[in-house]
PDB file of C-alpha atoms in Angstrom:
ATOM      1  CA  ASP A   1      -3.398 -21.038 -14.118  1.00 59.00           C
ATOM      2  CA  ALA A   2      -1.729 -22.199 -10.956  1.00 64.00           C
ATOM      3  CA  LYS A   3      -4.490 -22.746  -8.197  1.00 86.00           C
ATOM      4  CA  THR A   4      -3.732 -21.656  -4.585  1.00 92.00           C
ATOM      5  CA  THR A   5      -4.883 -23.533  -1.756  1.00 94.00           C
ATOM      6  CA  GLN A   6      -5.392 -21.765   1.742  1.00 96.00           C
ATOM      7  CA  PRO A   7      -7.079 -22.690   4.759  1.00 97.00           C
ATOM      8  CA  PRO A   8     -10.525 -20.818   5.070  1.00 96.00           C
ATOM      9  CA  SER A   9      -9.815 -19.359   8.497  1.00 97.00           C
ATOM     10  CA  MET A  10      -7.138 -18.974  11.347  1.00 97.00           C
ATOM     11  CA  ASP A  11      -7.207 -17.243  14.585  1.00 97.00           C
ATOM     12  CA  CYS A  12      -4.076 -15.711  16.067  1.00 96.00           C
ATOM     13  CA  ALA A  13      -3.816 -13.720  19.473  1.00 97.00           C
ATOM     14  CA  GLU A  14      -2.712 -10.253  19.588  1.00 97.00           C
ATOM     15  CA  GLY A  15       0.956  -9.600  19.463  1.00 96.00           C
ATOM     16  CA  ARG A  16       1.946 -12.793  18.297  1.00 97.00           C
ATOM     17  CA  ALA A  17       3.007 -14.008  15.197  1.00 97.00           C
ATOM     18  CA  ALA A  18       0.547 -14.990  12.498  1.00 98.00           C
ATOM     19  CA  ASN A  19       1.821 -17.626  10.027  1.00 98.00           C
ATOM     20  CA  LEU A  20      -0.531 -17.754   7.039  1.00 98.00           C
ATOM     21  CA  PRO A  21       0.151 -21.048   4.436  1.00 97.00           C
ATOM     22  CA  CYS A  22      -0.516 -21.168   1.012  1.00 96.00           C
ATOM     23  CA  ASN A  23      -0.088 -24.400  -1.263  1.00 95.00           C
ATOM     24  CA  HIS A  24       0.769 -23.374  -4.984  1.00 93.00           C
ATOM     25  CA  SER A  25       2.035 -27.112  -6.288  1.00 92.00           C
ATOM     26  CA  THR A  26       1.045 -26.185 -10.015  1.00 89.00           C
ATOM     27  CA  ILE A  27       3.096 -22.803 -10.177  1.00 89.00           C
ATOM     28  CA  SER A  28       5.727 -22.528 -13.024  1.00 85.00           C
ATOM     29  CA  GLY A  29       8.999 -21.511 -13.091  1.00 81.00           C
ATOM     30  CA  ASN A  30       8.506 -17.794 -14.077  1.00 80.00           C
ATOM     31  CA  GLU A  31       5.181 -17.214 -12.058  1.00 85.00           C
ATOM     32  CA  TYR A  32       5.446 -14.786  -9.017  1.00 87.00           C
ATOM     33  CA  VAL A  33       3.328 -15.267  -5.829  1.00 91.00           C
ATOM     34  CA  TYR A  34       1.482 -12.382  -4.668  1.00 92.00           C
ATOM     35  CA  TRP A  35      -0.299 -11.601  -1.074  1.00 96.00           C
ATOM     36  CA  TYR A  36      -3.210  -9.427  -0.775  1.00 96.00           C
ATOM     37  CA  ARG A  37      -5.513  -8.689   2.254  1.00 97.00           C
ATOM     38  CA  GLN A  38      -9.060  -7.206   2.237  1.00 97.00           C
ATOM     39  CA  ILE A  39     -10.464  -5.577   5.136  1.00 95.00           C
ATOM     40  CA  HIS A  40     -13.874  -5.585   5.889  1.00 90.00           C
ATOM     41  CA  SER A  41     -15.811  -3.407   3.283  1.00 86.00           C
ATOM     42  CA  GLN A  42     -12.410  -1.828   1.841  1.00 92.00           C
ATOM     43  CA  GLY A  43     -10.499  -2.670  -1.458  1.00 94.00           C
ATOM     44  CA  PRO A  44      -7.813  -5.072  -1.360  1.00 95.00           C
ATOM     45  CA  GLN A  45      -4.538  -3.779  -0.110  1.00 95.00           C
ATOM     46  CA  TYR A  46      -1.060  -5.236  -1.598  1.00 94.00           C
ATOM     47  CA  ILE A  47       1.049  -6.682   1.111  1.00 96.00           C
ATOM     48  CA  ILE A  48       4.109  -8.509  -0.834  1.00 94.00           C
ATOM     49  CA  HIS A  49       5.180 -10.688  -3.522  1.00 91.00           C
ATOM     50  CA  GLY A  50       8.160 -12.852  -4.272  1.00 91.00           C
ATOM     51  CA  LEU A  51       9.710 -15.271  -6.874  1.00 89.00           C
ATOM     52  CA  LYS A  52      12.123 -17.797  -5.298  1.00 89.00           C
ATOM     53  CA  ASN A  53      13.961 -16.202  -2.346  1.00 87.00           C
ATOM     54  CA  ASN A  54      12.264 -15.013   0.764  1.00 93.00           C
ATOM     55  CA  GLU A  55      11.174 -11.535   0.889  1.00 94.00           C
ATOM     56  CA  THR A  56      10.246  -8.748   3.802  1.00 95.00           C
ATOM     57  CA  ASN A  57       8.875  -5.319   4.027  1.00 94.00           C
ATOM     58  CA  GLU A  58       7.286  -3.406   6.358  1.00 93.00           C
ATOM     59  CA  MET A  59       4.210  -5.125   6.403  1.00 94.00           C
ATOM     60  CA  ALA A  60       5.559  -9.008   6.539  1.00 97.00           C
ATOM     61  CA  SER A  61       7.848 -11.368   5.129  1.00 97.00           C
ATOM     62  CA  LEU A  62       7.345 -13.977   2.693  1.00 97.00           C
ATOM     63  CA  ILE A  63       8.642 -17.446   3.296  1.00 97.00           C
ATOM     64  CA  ILE A  64       8.649 -19.308  -0.224  1.00 96.00           C
ATOM     65  CA  THR A  65       9.973 -23.178  -0.394  1.00 95.00           C
ATOM     66  CA  GLU A  66      12.936 -24.221  -2.269  1.00 94.00           C
ATOM     67  CA  ASP A  67      10.557 -26.195  -4.609  1.00 94.00           C
ATOM     68  CA  ARG A  68       8.128 -22.997  -4.701  1.00 93.00           C
ATOM     69  CA  LYS A  69       5.247 -25.281  -4.174  1.00 94.00           C
ATOM     70  CA  SER A  70       3.981 -23.609  -1.145  1.00 96.00           C
ATOM     71  CA  SER A  71       4.826 -20.106   0.837  1.00 96.00           C
ATOM     72  CA  THR A  72       3.833 -18.645   4.200  1.00 98.00           C
ATOM     73  CA  LEU A  73       3.180 -15.005   4.876  1.00 98.00           C
ATOM     74  CA  ILE A  74       4.304 -14.006   8.161  1.00 98.00           C
ATOM     75  CA  LEU A  75       3.075 -11.209  10.207  1.00 97.00           C
ATOM     76  CA  PRO A  76       5.394 -10.713  13.216  1.00 96.00           C
ATOM     77  CA  HIS A  77       3.253  -9.026  15.734  1.00 95.00           C
ATOM     78  CA  ALA A  78      -0.238  -9.228  14.694  1.00 96.00           C
ATOM     79  CA  THR A  79      -2.682  -6.421  15.762  1.00 97.00           C
ATOM     80  CA  LEU A  80      -6.403  -6.445  15.808  1.00 97.00           C
ATOM     81  CA  ARG A  81      -6.170  -3.930  12.631  1.00 96.00           C
ATOM     82  CA  ASP A  82      -4.958  -7.157  10.989  1.00 97.00           C
ATOM     83  CA  THR A  83      -7.993  -8.871  11.222  1.00 98.00           C
ATOM     84  CA  ALA A  84      -8.541  -9.410   7.139  1.00 97.00           C
ATOM     85  CA  VAL A  85      -9.302 -12.064   4.307  1.00 97.00           C
ATOM     86  CA  TYR A  86      -5.738 -12.720   3.113  1.00 98.00           C
ATOM     87  CA  TYR A  87      -5.269 -13.905  -0.247  1.00 97.00           C
ATOM     88  CA  CYS A  88      -2.350 -15.676  -1.825  1.00 95.00           C
ATOM     89  CA  ILE A  89      -2.367 -15.309  -5.410  1.00 92.00           C
ATOM     90  CA  VAL A  90      -0.061 -16.821  -8.478  1.00 88.00           C
ATOM     91  CA  ARG A  91       0.285 -14.094 -11.076  1.00 82.00           C
ATOM     92  CA  VAL A  92      -1.228 -15.402 -14.427  1.00 69.00           C
ATOM     93  CA  GLY A  93       1.205 -15.326 -16.875  1.00 62.00           C
ATOM     94  CA  VAL A  94       4.752 -13.776 -17.379  1.00 58.00           C
ATOM     95  CA  THR A  95       3.753 -10.688 -19.280  1.00 62.00           C
ATOM     96  CA  THR A  96       0.457  -9.493 -17.704  1.00 68.00           C
ATOM     97  CA  ASN A  97      -0.067  -8.175 -14.218  1.00 74.00           C
ATOM     98  CA  LYS A  98      -3.369 -10.055 -14.076  1.00 79.00           C
ATOM     99  CA  LEU A  99      -4.529 -11.361 -10.358  1.00 84.00           C
ATOM    100  CA  ILE A 100      -6.684 -14.208 -10.029  1.00 84.00           C
ATOM    101  CA  PHE A 101      -8.089 -14.310  -6.269  1.00 88.00           C
ATOM    102  CA  GLY A 102      -8.649 -17.509  -4.550  1.00 87.00           C
ATOM    103  CA  THR A 103     -10.886 -17.875  -1.607  1.00 88.00           C
ATOM    104  CA  GLY A 104      -8.491 -16.651   0.871  1.00 95.00           C
ATOM    105  CA  THR A 105      -7.719 -17.063   4.695  1.00 97.00           C
ATOM    106  CA  LEU A 106      -9.754 -15.077   7.028  1.00 97.00           C
ATOM    107  CA  LEU A 107      -7.561 -13.968   9.845  1.00 98.00           C
ATOM    108  CA  ALA A 108      -9.352 -13.248  13.198  1.00 98.00           C
ATOM    109  CA  VAL A 109      -6.666 -11.730  15.532  1.00 97.00           C
ATOM    110  CA  GLN A 110      -7.892 -12.116  19.025  1.00 95.00           C
ATOM    111  CA  PRO A 111      -7.201  -9.494  21.822  1.00 94.00           C
TER     112      PRO A 111
ATOM    113  CA  ASP B   1      -1.751  11.722  -1.825  1.00 66.00           C
ATOM    114  CA  ALA B   2      -1.928   9.752  -4.911  1.00 64.00           C
ATOM    115  CA  MET B   3      -5.028   7.590  -5.053  1.00 93.00           C
ATOM    116  CA  VAL B   4      -7.826   5.773  -6.656  1.00 96.00           C
ATOM    117  CA  ILE B   5     -11.066   7.217  -6.263  1.00 96.00           C
ATOM    118  CA  GLN B   6     -14.525   5.387  -7.043  1.00 96.00           C
ATOM    119  CA  ASN B   7     -17.476   7.277  -7.128  1.00 89.00           C
ATOM    120  CA  PRO B   8     -20.154   7.173  -5.911  1.00 92.00           C
ATOM    121  CA  ARG B   9     -19.390   4.671  -2.667  1.00 94.00           C
ATOM    122  CA  TYR B  10     -22.808   3.476  -2.732  1.00 96.00           C
ATOM    123  CA  GLN B  11     -25.146   3.163  -5.688  1.00 97.00           C
ATOM    124  CA  VAL B  12     -28.958   1.923  -6.188  1.00 97.00           C
ATOM    125  CA  THR B  13     -30.449   1.308  -9.196  1.00 95.00           C
ATOM    126  CA  GLN B  14     -33.482  -0.368 -10.478  1.00 96.00           C
ATOM    127  CA  PHE B  15     -33.898  -3.834 -12.637  1.00 96.00           C
ATOM    128  CA  GLY B  16     -33.256  -3.055 -15.929  1.00 96.00           C
ATOM    129  CA  LYS B  17     -32.088   0.450 -15.529  1.00 97.00           C
ATOM    130  CA  PRO B  18     -28.747   1.382 -17.075  1.00 96.00           C
ATOM    131  CA  VAL B  19     -25.860   2.252 -14.666  1.00 97.00           C
ATOM    132  CA  THR B  20     -22.584   3.915 -14.787  1.00 97.00           C
ATOM    133  CA  LEU B  21     -19.823   3.592 -12.144  1.00 97.00           C
ATOM    134  CA  SER B  22     -16.693   5.657 -12.094  1.00 97.00           C
ATOM    135  CA  CYS B  23     -12.891   5.327 -11.231  1.00 97.00           C
ATOM    136  CA  SER B  24     -10.364   7.864 -11.386  1.00 97.00           C
ATOM    137  CA  GLN B  25      -6.632   7.903 -10.221  1.00 97.00           C
ATOM    138  CA  THR B  26      -3.914  10.076  -9.519  1.00 95.00           C
ATOM    139  CA  LEU B  27      -1.249   7.431  -9.995  1.00 92.00           C
ATOM    140  CA  ASN B  28      -0.634   8.064 -13.675  1.00 92.00           C
ATOM    141  CA  HIS B  29      -0.721   4.130 -14.004  1.00 92.00           C
ATOM    142  CA  ASN B  30      -1.289   2.715 -17.376  1.00 91.00           C
ATOM    143  CA  VAL B  31      -3.375  -0.506 -16.504  1.00 92.00           C
ATOM    144  CA  MET B  32      -6.813  -0.239 -14.987  1.00 95.00           C
ATOM    145  CA  TYR B  33      -8.960  -3.100 -13.829  1.00 95.00           C
ATOM    146  CA  TRP B  34     -12.564  -3.665 -12.768  1.00 97.00           C
ATOM    147  CA  TYR B  35     -13.414  -6.282 -10.462  1.00 97.00           C
ATOM    148  CA  GLN B  36     -16.836  -7.806  -9.309  1.00 97.00           C
ATOM    149  CA  GLN B  37     -17.070  -8.997  -5.651  1.00 96.00           C
ATOM    150  CA  LYS B  38     -20.203 -10.926  -4.520  1.00 96.00           C
ATOM    151  CA  SER B  39     -20.905 -10.903  -0.824  1.00 92.00           C
ATOM    152  CA  SER B  40     -18.550 -13.549   1.046  1.00 89.00           C
ATOM    153  CA  GLN B  41     -16.860 -14.081  -2.390  1.00 92.00           C
ATOM    154  CA  ALA B  42     -13.167 -13.053  -3.655  1.00 93.00           C
ATOM    155  CA  PRO B  43     -13.022 -10.355  -6.190  1.00 94.00           C
ATOM    156  CA  LYS B  44     -13.696 -11.389  -9.886  1.00 94.00           C
ATOM    157  CA  LEU B  45     -11.744  -9.918 -12.604  1.00 94.00           C
ATOM    158  CA  LEU B  46     -14.012  -8.506 -15.089  1.00 96.00           C
ATOM    159  CA  PHE B  47     -11.869  -6.687 -17.519  1.00 93.00           C
ATOM    160  CA  HIS B  48      -8.661  -4.304 -17.646  1.00 93.00           C
ATOM    161  CA  TYR B  49      -7.078  -2.062 -19.840  1.00 94.00           C
ATOM    162  CA  TYR B  50      -3.549  -1.531 -20.914  1.00 90.00           C
ATOM    163  CA  ASP B  51      -3.360   1.938 -21.893  1.00 91.00           C
ATOM    164  CA  LYS B  52      -6.241   2.017 -24.242  1.00 92.00           C
ATOM    165  CA  ASP B  53      -6.199  -1.482 -25.048  1.00 92.00           C
ATOM    166  CA  PHE B  54      -9.313  -3.184 -23.764  1.00 94.00           C
ATOM    167  CA  ASN B  55      -8.836  -6.713 -22.231  1.00 91.00           C
ATOM    168  CA  ASN B  56     -12.089  -8.577 -21.659  1.00 93.00           C
ATOM    169  CA  GLU B  57     -12.330 -11.822 -19.535  1.00 92.00           C
ATOM    170  CA  ALA B  58     -13.770 -15.000 -21.449  1.00 91.00           C
ATOM    171  CA  ASP B  59     -16.792 -15.208 -18.722  1.00 93.00           C
ATOM    172  CA  THR B  60     -17.348 -11.656 -18.324  1.00 96.00           C
ATOM    173  CA  PRO B  61     -21.184 -11.258 -19.426  1.00 95.00           C
ATOM    174  CA  ASP B  62     -21.898  -8.662 -22.322  1.00 94.00           C
ATOM    175  CA  ASN B  63     -24.171  -6.592 -20.022  1.00 95.00           C
ATOM    176  CA  PHE B  64     -20.898  -5.294 -18.815  1.00 97.00           C
ATOM    177  CA  GLN B  65     -19.183  -2.713 -20.674  1.00 96.00           C
ATOM    178  CA  SER B  66     -16.145  -0.203 -19.778  1.00 97.00           C
ATOM    179  CA  ARG B  67     -14.841   3.085 -21.184  1.00 96.00           C
ATOM    180  CA  ARG B  68     -11.650   4.719 -20.738  1.00 97.00           C
ATOM    181  CA  PRO B  69     -11.425   8.494 -22.271  1.00 96.00           C
ATOM    182  CA  ASN B  70      -8.246   8.818 -20.784  1.00 95.00           C
ATOM    183  CA  THR B  71      -5.486   7.706 -18.352  1.00 94.00           C
ATOM    184  CA  SER B  72      -6.877   9.067 -15.336  1.00 96.00           C
ATOM    185  CA  PHE B  73     -10.254   7.878 -15.526  1.00 97.00           C
ATOM    186  CA  CYS B  74     -12.208   4.418 -16.517  1.00 97.00           C
ATOM    187  CA  PHE B  75     -15.926   3.826 -16.103  1.00 97.00           C
ATOM    188  CA  LEU B  76     -17.920   0.568 -15.859  1.00 97.00           C
ATOM    189  CA  ASP B  77     -21.179   0.418 -17.436  1.00 97.00           C
ATOM    190  CA  ILE B  78     -24.221  -1.997 -16.481  1.00 97.00           C
ATOM    191  CA  ARG B  79     -26.633  -1.853 -19.638  1.00 97.00           C
ATOM    192  CA  SER B  80     -29.210  -3.546 -18.012  1.00 96.00           C
ATOM    193  CA  PRO B  81     -28.801  -4.714 -14.254  1.00 97.00           C
ATOM    194  CA  GLY B  82     -30.285  -7.713 -12.933  1.00 96.00           C
ATOM    195  CA  LEU B  83     -30.689  -8.743  -9.191  1.00 96.00           C
ATOM    196  CA  GLY B  84     -27.711 -10.877  -9.470  1.00 96.00           C
ATOM    197  CA  ASP B  85     -25.772  -8.088 -10.543  1.00 97.00           C
ATOM    198  CA  ALA B  86     -25.685  -6.691  -7.176  1.00 97.00           C
ATOM    199  CA  ALA B  87     -22.074  -6.467  -5.628  1.00 97.00           C
ATOM    200  CA  MET B  88     -19.086  -4.655  -4.763  1.00 97.00           C
ATOM    201  CA  TYR B  89     -17.396  -3.082  -7.764  1.00 98.00           C
ATOM    202  CA  LEU B  90     -13.456  -2.509  -7.398  1.00 97.00           C
ATOM    203  CA  CYS B  91     -11.402  -0.635  -9.674  1.00 97.00           C
ATOM    204  CA  ALA B  92      -7.607  -1.224  -9.496  1.00 96.00           C
ATOM    205  CA  THR B  93      -4.413   0.215 -11.363  1.00 95.00           C
ATOM    206  CA  SER B  94      -0.978  -0.821 -11.859  1.00 91.00           C
ATOM    207  CA  ARG B  95       2.033   0.122 -13.692  1.00 87.00           C
ATOM    208  CA  ASP B  96       3.224  -1.853 -16.523  1.00 76.00           C
ATOM    209  CA  PRO B  97       5.002  -5.245 -15.401  1.00 70.00           C
ATOM    210  CA  ILE B  98       9.007  -4.655 -15.516  1.00 69.00           C
ATOM    211  CA  PRO B  99      10.939  -6.946 -17.451  1.00 68.00           C
ATOM    212  CA  THR B 100      13.524  -9.093 -15.976  1.00 66.00           C
ATOM    213  CA  SER B 101      16.819 -10.383 -17.261  1.00 68.00           C
ATOM    214  CA  GLY B 102      15.253 -13.911 -17.662  1.00 63.00           C
ATOM    215  CA  GLY B 103      12.823 -12.904 -19.777  1.00 60.00           C
ATOM    216  CA  ALA B 104       9.683 -12.776 -17.602  1.00 59.00           C
ATOM    217  CA  LYS B 105       8.078  -9.477 -16.211  1.00 59.00           C
ATOM    218  CA  ARG B 106       8.194  -8.573 -12.661  1.00 65.00           C
ATOM    219  CA  GLY B 107       4.530  -7.417 -11.974  1.00 65.00           C
ATOM    220  CA  ASN B 108       3.549  -4.043 -10.008  1.00 77.00           C
ATOM    221  CA  GLU B 109       1.387  -4.275  -7.232  1.00 88.00           C
ATOM    222  CA  GLN B 110      -2.150  -3.144  -8.045  1.00 92.00           C
ATOM    223  CA  PHE B 111      -3.948  -0.451  -6.161  1.00 94.00           C
ATOM    224  CA  PHE B 112      -7.604  -0.771  -5.155  1.00 96.00           C
ATOM    225  CA  GLY B 113     -10.514   1.773  -4.448  1.00 96.00           C
ATOM    226  CA  PRO B 114     -12.632   1.624  -1.870  1.00 95.00           C
ATOM    227  CA  GLY B 115     -15.323   0.248  -4.192  1.00 96.00           C
ATOM    228  CA  THR B 116     -18.662   1.051  -5.178  1.00 97.00           C
ATOM    229  CA  ARG B 117     -21.678  -0.982  -3.363  1.00 97.00           C
ATOM    230  CA  LEU B 118     -24.288  -1.392  -6.178  1.00 97.00           C
ATOM    231  CA  THR B 119     -27.772  -2.299  -4.973  1.00 97.00           C
ATOM    232  CA  VAL B 120     -30.469  -3.542  -7.625  1.00 97.00           C
ATOM    233  CA  LEU B 121     -34.018  -3.205  -6.651  1.00 95.00           C
TER     234      LEU B 121
END
């Protein structure tokens, strides 16, 4: 299973962009990169996922490097409600939907 | 709104007393998952159902069992809870991964319930 490495914590000023990095150097060609977040005392929430191309939705943008060994989740205008643990996950295998969570990054958005 | 519901939100049990946690969904998803999340740790997958097919993770203790009587409901049974089983238990659902032209399957997002916090006295 491809492992991910994330910084344990980051701070971001409210209204600024939050850029959360993730390393997944052992990712294989058919494995997708997923991002979820977990606000305190709630279940995880899906944010975005991608394979090779950059992706954008209403919540965030996902930038994947050309060699696919790392990615960055971008929250364009962070708010206090974005304070959460953000998990970068490489999906296990190509036929299942299993997710193996790593340790994640605690993003603290400061007023 | 379609959602994943977990009951109860808080459960207290005694050491060794069997306990059942429940999960229901209105999303009509065919895959359901159970995760255990201990304090300050990431969620850990215990098992999942692909339709009626049960898939246990290799390191899930035998003390943990699951039942899925129909598409909408899934139960987590802890036969003899120990103090180390105190945790948040999360249920999630998803659709079947979507095949792509390259042969890989594009996975579908998992929808999580709010969790049940289990305390063992």
